[in-house]
Amino acid sequence: MELIHILDIAGTFAFAVSGAFRAVKYEMDILGIAVLAMATGVGGGMLRDLLLGATPPAALTDTGYILICLAGAAAVFLAAPKIARRWDYLMAVDAVGLSVFAAIGAAKAEAYGAVPLTIAMMAMITACGGGVIRDLLSREIPAILTTGFYASAALLGGFMFVFLGQVQIPEGVRIFLTVGFTLLTRIVALRFKLNLPRVKALHASPSEIARAHRENGRK
C-alpha cells in the first residue's frame, strides 16, 4: 500500500494547489490562500469521516496532510505564474488524486460497514467534497455540478470497487483496479470532452411559463 500512500500525498498536494489558485483568482491574502488550499486538499476526506462516524477525522490526527496543504498554498503564493505555466501537468496529478481518493473513500466506507450505494457515494464525496467546499467558500456554483465528467468518474469508481468485492477480489487489488478504472474514465472524459446531459435554460421562470400557459388556455 506504500504506492497508494504516495499517490494519496500527491493528490492532496494537487488538490491544495487547485484550491490555492482559486484564492489567487479572487486576490485573497495568504490566509485565504491557506484556507482554500486546506479545504480543497482535505475537505472531502473530513466530510467522509464525519458521515461515517470516523471521528476525529484522519486529517485532524495526522498533521502531515495539513502540512502538505500548507506546502501547496506556499508554493502558489510564492510561484503562482510558474506553476500556472505547468497547469496541464498539475491536472494530470489532479486526475490521479481523484482516482486515489475515490478508491480510498470506498475502502474506508466498506470498512465501516456501509451498504454498496453508500460506498459509492463516499468515494465521490472523498474525491470531490473538497472542491465543493472550495467553490462554496469562494461563492461559486460547485464546478462538479456544471462542468466535466468529474464527480461521475469518482462515483463510477466507487461502484467498480463494490463490484470487485462481489466477485471476491482481494481488497488491495480492488483498490488498485478502482484507481485505474477511475483514472481511465476521467482521462477518456477529458480526451473526448464528455459531459452529462443538461437541461437548456428556460426563457422565463417556471411560474411565468405556467401563468402564460393558463392565460393562453383561456383564449
CSV table of C-alpha atoms in Angstrom, one decimal:
chain,number,residue,atom,x,y,z
A,1,MET,CA,0.0,0.0,0.0
A,2,GLU,CA,3.0,2.3,0.0
A,3,LEU,CA,2.3,3.4,-3.6
A,4,ILE,CA,-1.3,4.3,-2.6
A,5,HIS,CA,0.0,6.4,0.2
A,6,ILE,CA,2.4,8.2,-2.1
A,7,LEU,CA,-0.4,8.8,-4.6
A,8,ASP,CA,-2.6,10.0,-1.8
A,9,ILE,CA,0.0,12.6,-0.8
A,10,ALA,CA,0.5,13.7,-4.4
A,11,GLY,CA,-3.3,14.0,-4.9
A,12,THR,CA,-3.6,16.0,-1.7
A,13,PHE,CA,-0.9,18.4,-2.8
A,14,ALA,CA,-2.5,18.8,-6.3
A,15,PHE,CA,-5.9,19.5,-4.7
A,16,ALA,CA,-4.4,22.0,-2.3
A,17,VAL,CA,-2.7,23.8,-5.2
A,18,SER,CA,-6.0,23.9,-7.1
A,19,GLY,CA,-7.7,25.5,-4.0
A,20,ALA,CA,-4.9,28.0,-3.6
A,21,PHE,CA,-5.3,29.1,-7.2
A,22,ARG,CA,-9.0,29.8,-6.6
A,23,ALA,CA,-7.9,32.1,-3.8
A,24,VAL,CA,-5.5,33.8,-6.2
A,25,LYS,CA,-8.3,34.3,-8.7
A,26,TYR,CA,-10.1,36.5,-6.1
A,27,GLU,CA,-6.9,38.2,-4.9
A,28,MET,CA,-7.2,36.8,-1.4
A,29,ASP,CA,-4.4,37.2,1.2
A,30,ILE,CA,-2.1,34.5,2.3
A,31,LEU,CA,-4.6,33.3,5.0
A,32,GLY,CA,-7.3,33.0,2.3
A,33,ILE,CA,-4.9,31.0,0.1
A,34,ALA,CA,-4.1,28.6,3.0
A,35,VAL,CA,-7.8,28.2,4.0
A,36,LEU,CA,-8.9,27.3,0.4
A,37,ALA,CA,-5.8,25.0,0.0
A,38,MET,CA,-6.7,23.1,3.2
A,39,ALA,CA,-10.4,23.0,2.4
A,40,THR,CA,-9.8,21.5,-1.1
A,41,GLY,CA,-7.0,19.2,0.0
A,42,VAL,CA,-8.6,17.5,3.0
A,43,GLY,CA,-12.2,18.7,2.9
A,44,GLY,CA,-13.6,15.6,1.1
A,45,GLY,CA,-11.9,13.2,3.5
A,46,MET,CA,-13.1,15.1,6.5
A,47,LEU,CA,-16.7,15.1,5.2
A,48,ARG,CA,-16.4,11.3,4.6
A,49,ASP,CA,-15.1,10.6,8.1
A,50,LEU,CA,-17.8,12.7,9.7
A,51,LEU,CA,-20.6,11.0,7.8
A,52,LEU,CA,-19.2,7.6,8.6
A,53,GLY,CA,-18.7,8.4,12.3
A,54,ALA,CA,-14.9,8.0,12.0
A,55,THR,CA,-14.1,10.8,14.4
A,56,PRO,CA,-11.9,12.7,14.8
A,57,PRO,CA,-11.3,12.9,11.0
A,58,ALA,CA,-8.0,11.5,9.8
A,59,ALA,CA,-6.8,14.9,8.7
A,60,LEU,CA,-7.0,16.1,12.3
A,61,THR,CA,-5.0,13.3,13.7
A,62,ASP,CA,-2.3,13.1,11.0
A,63,THR,CA,-0.7,16.6,10.8
A,64,GLY,CA,1.1,15.5,7.6
A,65,TYR,CA,-2.0,16.2,5.5
A,66,ILE,CA,-2.3,19.7,6.8
A,67,LEU,CA,1.4,20.4,6.2
A,68,ILE,CA,1.0,19.1,2.6
A,69,CYS,CA,-1.9,21.5,2.1
A,70,LEU,CA,0.1,24.4,3.6
A,71,ALA,CA,3.1,23.5,1.3
A,72,GLY,CA,0.7,23.7,-1.7
A,73,ALA,CA,-0.5,27.1,-0.5
A,74,ALA,CA,3.0,28.4,0.0
A,75,ALA,CA,4.0,27.2,-3.5
A,76,VAL,CA,1.2,29.1,-5.1
A,77,PHE,CA,1.8,32.2,-3.0
A,78,LEU,CA,5.5,32.2,-4.0
A,79,ALA,CA,5.4,30.9,-7.6
A,80,ALA,CA,1.9,31.2,-9.0
A,81,PRO,CA,3.0,32.2,-12.5
A,82,LYS,CA,5.5,29.4,-12.9
A,83,ILE,CA,3.0,26.8,-11.6
A,84,ALA,CA,0.3,28.1,-13.9
A,85,ARG,CA,2.5,27.5,-17.0
A,86,ARG,CA,2.6,23.8,-16.0
A,87,TRP,CA,-1.1,23.6,-15.3
A,88,ASP,CA,-1.5,20.6,-17.6
A,89,TYR,CA,0.9,18.5,-15.5
A,90,LEU,CA,-0.9,19.5,-12.4
A,91,MET,CA,-4.2,18.5,-13.8
A,92,ALA,CA,-2.7,15.1,-14.6
A,93,VAL,CA,-1.8,14.7,-10.9
A,94,ASP,CA,-5.3,16.0,-10.0
A,95,ALA,CA,-6.8,13.2,-12.1
A,96,VAL,CA,-4.6,10.7,-10.2
A,97,GLY,CA,-5.6,12.3,-6.9
A,98,LEU,CA,-9.3,12.0,-7.8
A,99,SER,CA,-8.9,8.3,-8.6
A,100,VAL,CA,-6.9,7.5,-5.4
A,101,PHE,CA,-9.3,9.5,-3.2
A,102,ALA,CA,-12.3,7.6,-4.8
A,103,ALA,CA,-10.7,4.2,-4.1
A,104,ILE,CA,-9.6,5.2,-0.5
A,105,GLY,CA,-13.0,6.6,0.2
A,106,ALA,CA,-14.8,3.5,-1.0
A,107,ALA,CA,-12.4,1.2,1.0
A,108,LYS,CA,-12.9,3.2,4.3
A,109,ALA,CA,-16.7,3.2,3.8
A,110,GLU,CA,-16.7,-0.5,3.4
A,111,ALA,CA,-14.5,-1.0,6.5
A,112,TYR,CA,-17.2,0.9,8.4
A,113,GLY,CA,-20.0,-1.4,7.2
A,114,ALA,CA,-21.6,0.9,4.7
A,115,VAL,CA,-24.0,-0.6,2.1
A,116,PRO,CA,-23.0,-0.6,-1.6
A,117,LEU,CA,-24.7,2.7,-2.6
A,118,THR,CA,-23.2,4.5,0.4
A,119,ILE,CA,-19.7,3.1,-0.5
A,120,ALA,CA,-20.1,4.6,-4.0
A,121,MET,CA,-21.3,7.9,-2.5
A,122,MET,CA,-18.4,8.0,-0.1
A,123,ALA,CA,-16.0,7.5,-3.0
A,124,MET,CA,-17.5,10.5,-4.7
A,125,ILE,CA,-17.6,12.7,-1.5
A,126,THR,CA,-14.0,11.9,-0.7
A,127,ALA,CA,-12.8,12.8,-4.2
A,128,CYS,CA,-15.0,15.8,-4.8
A,129,GLY,CA,-16.1,17.2,-1.4
A,130,GLY,CA,-13.1,19.4,-1.0
A,131,GLY,CA,-13.7,21.1,-4.4
A,132,VAL,CA,-17.3,21.7,-3.4
A,133,ILE,CA,-16.2,23.4,-0.1
A,134,ARG,CA,-13.7,25.5,-2.1
A,135,ASP,CA,-16.3,26.7,-4.5
A,136,LEU,CA,-18.8,27.5,-1.8
A,137,LEU,CA,-16.2,29.5,0.2
A,138,SER,CA,-15.4,31.4,-3.0
A,139,ARG,CA,-19.2,32.0,-3.7
A,140,GLU,CA,-19.3,29.9,-6.9
A,141,ILE,CA,-21.6,27.2,-8.1
A,142,PRO,CA,-19.7,23.9,-7.4
A,143,ALA,CA,-17.8,23.1,-10.6
A,144,ILE,CA,-18.7,19.4,-10.3
A,145,LEU,CA,-22.4,20.3,-10.8
A,146,THR,CA,-21.8,22.2,-14.0
A,147,THR,CA,-18.8,21.0,-16.0
A,148,GLY,CA,-16.8,17.9,-16.7
A,149,PHE,CA,-17.2,14.2,-16.0
A,150,TYR,CA,-15.5,14.6,-12.6
A,151,ALA,CA,-17.8,13.5,-9.8
A,152,SER,CA,-19.3,10.9,-12.2
A,153,ALA,CA,-15.9,9.3,-12.6
A,154,ALA,CA,-15.5,9.0,-8.9
A,155,LEU,CA,-19.0,7.6,-8.4
A,156,LEU,CA,-18.4,5.0,-11.1
A,157,GLY,CA,-15.1,4.2,-9.4
A,158,GLY,CA,-17.0,3.6,-6.2
A,159,PHE,CA,-19.4,1.2,-7.9
A,160,MET,CA,-16.4,-0.6,-9.5
A,161,PHE,CA,-15.0,-1.1,-6.0
A,162,VAL,CA,-18.3,-2.6,-4.9
A,163,PHE,CA,-18.5,-4.9,-8.0
A,164,LEU,CA,-15.0,-6.2,-7.5
A,165,GLY,CA,-15.9,-7.0,-3.9
A,166,GLN,CA,-18.9,-9.0,-5.1
A,167,VAL,CA,-16.6,-11.3,-7.2
A,168,GLN,CA,-14.3,-11.8,-4.2
A,169,ILE,CA,-11.2,-9.8,-5.4
A,170,PRO,CA,-8.8,-9.1,-2.5
A,171,GLU,CA,-9.1,-5.5,-1.1
A,172,GLY,CA,-5.6,-4.5,-2.1
A,173,VAL,CA,-6.1,-5.5,-5.7
A,174,ARG,CA,-9.6,-3.9,-5.7
A,175,ILE,CA,-8.1,-0.5,-4.7
A,176,PHE,CA,-5.5,-0.6,-7.5
A,177,LEU,CA,-8.1,-1.7,-10.0
A,178,THR,CA,-10.5,1.0,-8.8
A,179,VAL,CA,-7.8,3.7,-9.2
A,180,GLY,CA,-7.0,2.5,-12.7
A,181,PHE,CA,-10.7,2.4,-13.7
A,182,THR,CA,-11.5,5.8,-12.3
A,183,LEU,CA,-8.4,7.4,-13.9
A,184,LEU,CA,-9.1,5.8,-17.3
A,185,THR,CA,-12.7,7.1,-17.1
A,186,ARG,CA,-11.5,10.6,-16.2
A,187,ILE,CA,-8.9,10.6,-19.0
A,188,VAL,CA,-11.4,9.4,-21.6
A,189,ALA,CA,-13.9,12.1,-20.5
A,190,LEU,CA,-11.2,14.8,-20.8
A,191,ARG,CA,-10.0,13.5,-24.2
A,192,PHE,CA,-13.4,13.4,-25.8
A,193,LYS,CA,-14.9,16.3,-23.7
A,194,LEU,CA,-17.7,14.1,-22.3
A,195,ASN,CA,-20.4,15.7,-20.1
A,196,LEU,CA,-23.6,14.5,-18.6
A,197,PRO,CA,-26.9,15.7,-20.3
A,198,ARG,CA,-28.0,19.2,-19.4
A,199,VAL,CA,-31.3,21.0,-19.3
A,200,LYS,CA,-31.4,24.0,-21.5
A,201,ALA,CA,-32.1,27.3,-19.8
A,202,LEU,CA,-35.8,28.3,-19.8
A,203,HIS,CA,-36.7,31.5,-21.4
A,204,ALA,CA,-38.6,32.6,-18.2
A,205,SER,CA,-39.1,31.3,-14.7
A,206,PRO,CA,-41.4,28.2,-14.3
A,207,SER,CA,-44.1,30.4,-12.6
A,208,GLU,CA,-44.1,32.8,-15.5
A,209,ILE,CA,-44.3,30.0,-18.0
A,210,ALA,CA,-47.2,28.4,-16.1
A,211,ARG,CA,-49.1,31.7,-15.9
A,212,ALA,CA,-48.7,32.4,-19.6
A,213,HIS,CA,-49.9,28.8,-20.4
A,214,ARG,CA,-53.0,29.4,-18.2
A,215,GLU,CA,-53.7,32.7,-19.9
A,216,ASN,CA,-53.3,31.2,-23.4
A,217,GLY,CA,-55.7,28.4,-22.4
A,218,ARG,CA,-58.5,30.8,-21.6
A,219,LYS,CA,-58.3,32.4,-25.0
